[in-house]
Amino acid sequence: MDLDEAYKKLAERQREVEEKLRELAALADEVATAQHQFRRVEMDKFEELNQALEAALEDYARARRRFGEALQGE
């Protein structure tokens, strides 16, 4: 994998992680301002977003490793 390709993948994964973090923050704001009981749907949505964030972070970590390897010429 060349350096440009590795960097593009790293940047793409970073955008995905940032997007998931924004979604999770938006849900947290929604829950914090709600006056009603935390509904099951919201909990399911939280779990779904949490799993998506974990997957995005794993992809981001792999992209960072590949980028580091590309920098070292591997």
CSV table of C-alpha atoms in Angstrom, one decimal:
chain,number,residue,atom,x,y,z
A,1,MET,CA,0.0,0.0,0.0
A,2,ASP,CA,1.5,3.4,-1.0
A,3,LEU,CA,1.6,6.4,1.3
A,4,ASP,CA,-1.1,8.4,-0.4
A,5,GLU,CA,-3.6,5.5,-0.4
A,6,ALA,CA,-2.8,4.7,3.3
A,7,TYR,CA,-3.3,8.4,4.2
A,8,LYS,CA,-6.6,8.6,2.3
A,9,LYS,CA,-7.9,5.5,4.2
A,10,LEU,CA,-6.7,7.0,7.5
A,11,ALA,CA,-8.5,10.3,6.8
A,12,GLU,CA,-11.6,8.4,5.8
A,13,ARG,CA,-11.6,6.3,9.0
A,14,GLN,CA,-11.0,9.4,11.1
A,15,ARG,CA,-14.1,11.1,9.5
A,16,GLU,CA,-16.1,7.9,10.3
A,17,VAL,CA,-15.0,8.0,13.9
A,18,GLU,CA,-15.8,11.7,14.2
A,19,GLU,CA,-19.3,11.1,12.7
A,20,LYS,CA,-20.0,8.3,15.2
A,21,LEU,CA,-18.8,10.5,18.1
A,22,ARG,CA,-21.1,13.3,16.9
A,23,GLU,CA,-24.1,10.9,16.7
A,24,LEU,CA,-23.4,9.6,20.2
A,25,ALA,CA,-23.0,13.2,21.5
A,26,ALA,CA,-26.3,14.1,19.9
A,27,LEU,CA,-28.0,11.2,21.5
A,28,ALA,CA,-26.5,12.1,24.9
A,29,ASP,CA,-27.8,15.6,24.5
A,30,GLU,CA,-31.3,14.3,23.6
A,31,VAL,CA,-31.3,12.1,26.7
A,32,ALA,CA,-30.0,14.7,29.0
A,33,THR,CA,-32.6,17.2,28.1
A,34,ALA,CA,-35.5,14.7,28.0
A,35,GLN,CA,-38.0,15.0,30.9
A,36,HIS,CA,-39.4,11.5,30.4
A,37,GLN,CA,-38.1,8.0,31.2
A,38,PHE,CA,-35.2,6.7,29.1
A,39,ARG,CA,-37.2,4.6,26.6
A,40,ARG,CA,-36.1,1.2,25.3
A,41,VAL,CA,-35.8,2.5,21.8
A,42,GLU,CA,-33.2,5.1,22.9
A,43,MET,CA,-31.2,2.4,24.7
A,44,ASP,CA,-31.3,0.2,21.6
A,45,LYS,CA,-30.1,3.2,19.5
A,46,PHE,CA,-27.4,3.9,22.0
A,47,GLU,CA,-26.2,0.3,21.8
A,48,GLU,CA,-26.3,0.4,18.0
A,49,LEU,CA,-24.3,3.7,17.9
A,50,ASN,CA,-21.8,2.3,20.5
A,51,GLN,CA,-21.2,-0.8,18.4
A,52,ALA,CA,-20.8,1.3,15.2
A,53,LEU,CA,-18.3,3.6,17.0
A,54,GLU,CA,-16.3,0.6,18.3
A,55,ALA,CA,-16.1,-0.8,14.7
A,56,ALA,CA,-15.1,2.6,13.3
A,57,LEU,CA,-12.4,2.9,16.0
A,58,GLU,CA,-11.1,-0.6,15.1
A,59,ASP,CA,-11.0,0.4,11.4
A,60,TYR,CA,-9.3,3.6,12.3
A,61,ALA,CA,-6.6,1.8,14.3
A,62,ARG,CA,-6.0,-0.6,11.4
A,63,ALA,CA,-5.7,2.4,9.0
A,64,ARG,CA,-3.3,4.1,11.4
A,65,ARG,CA,-1.1,1.0,11.5
A,66,ARG,CA,-1.1,0.7,7.7
A,67,PHE,CA,-0.2,4.4,7.3
A,68,GLY,CA,2.7,3.9,9.8
A,69,GLU,CA,3.8,0.9,7.8
A,70,ALA,CA,3.6,2.9,4.6
A,71,LEU,CA,5.7,5.7,6.1
A,72,GLN,CA,8.3,3.1,7.0
A,73,GLY,CA,8.2,1.8,3.5
A,74,GLU,CA,6.8,-1.6,4.3
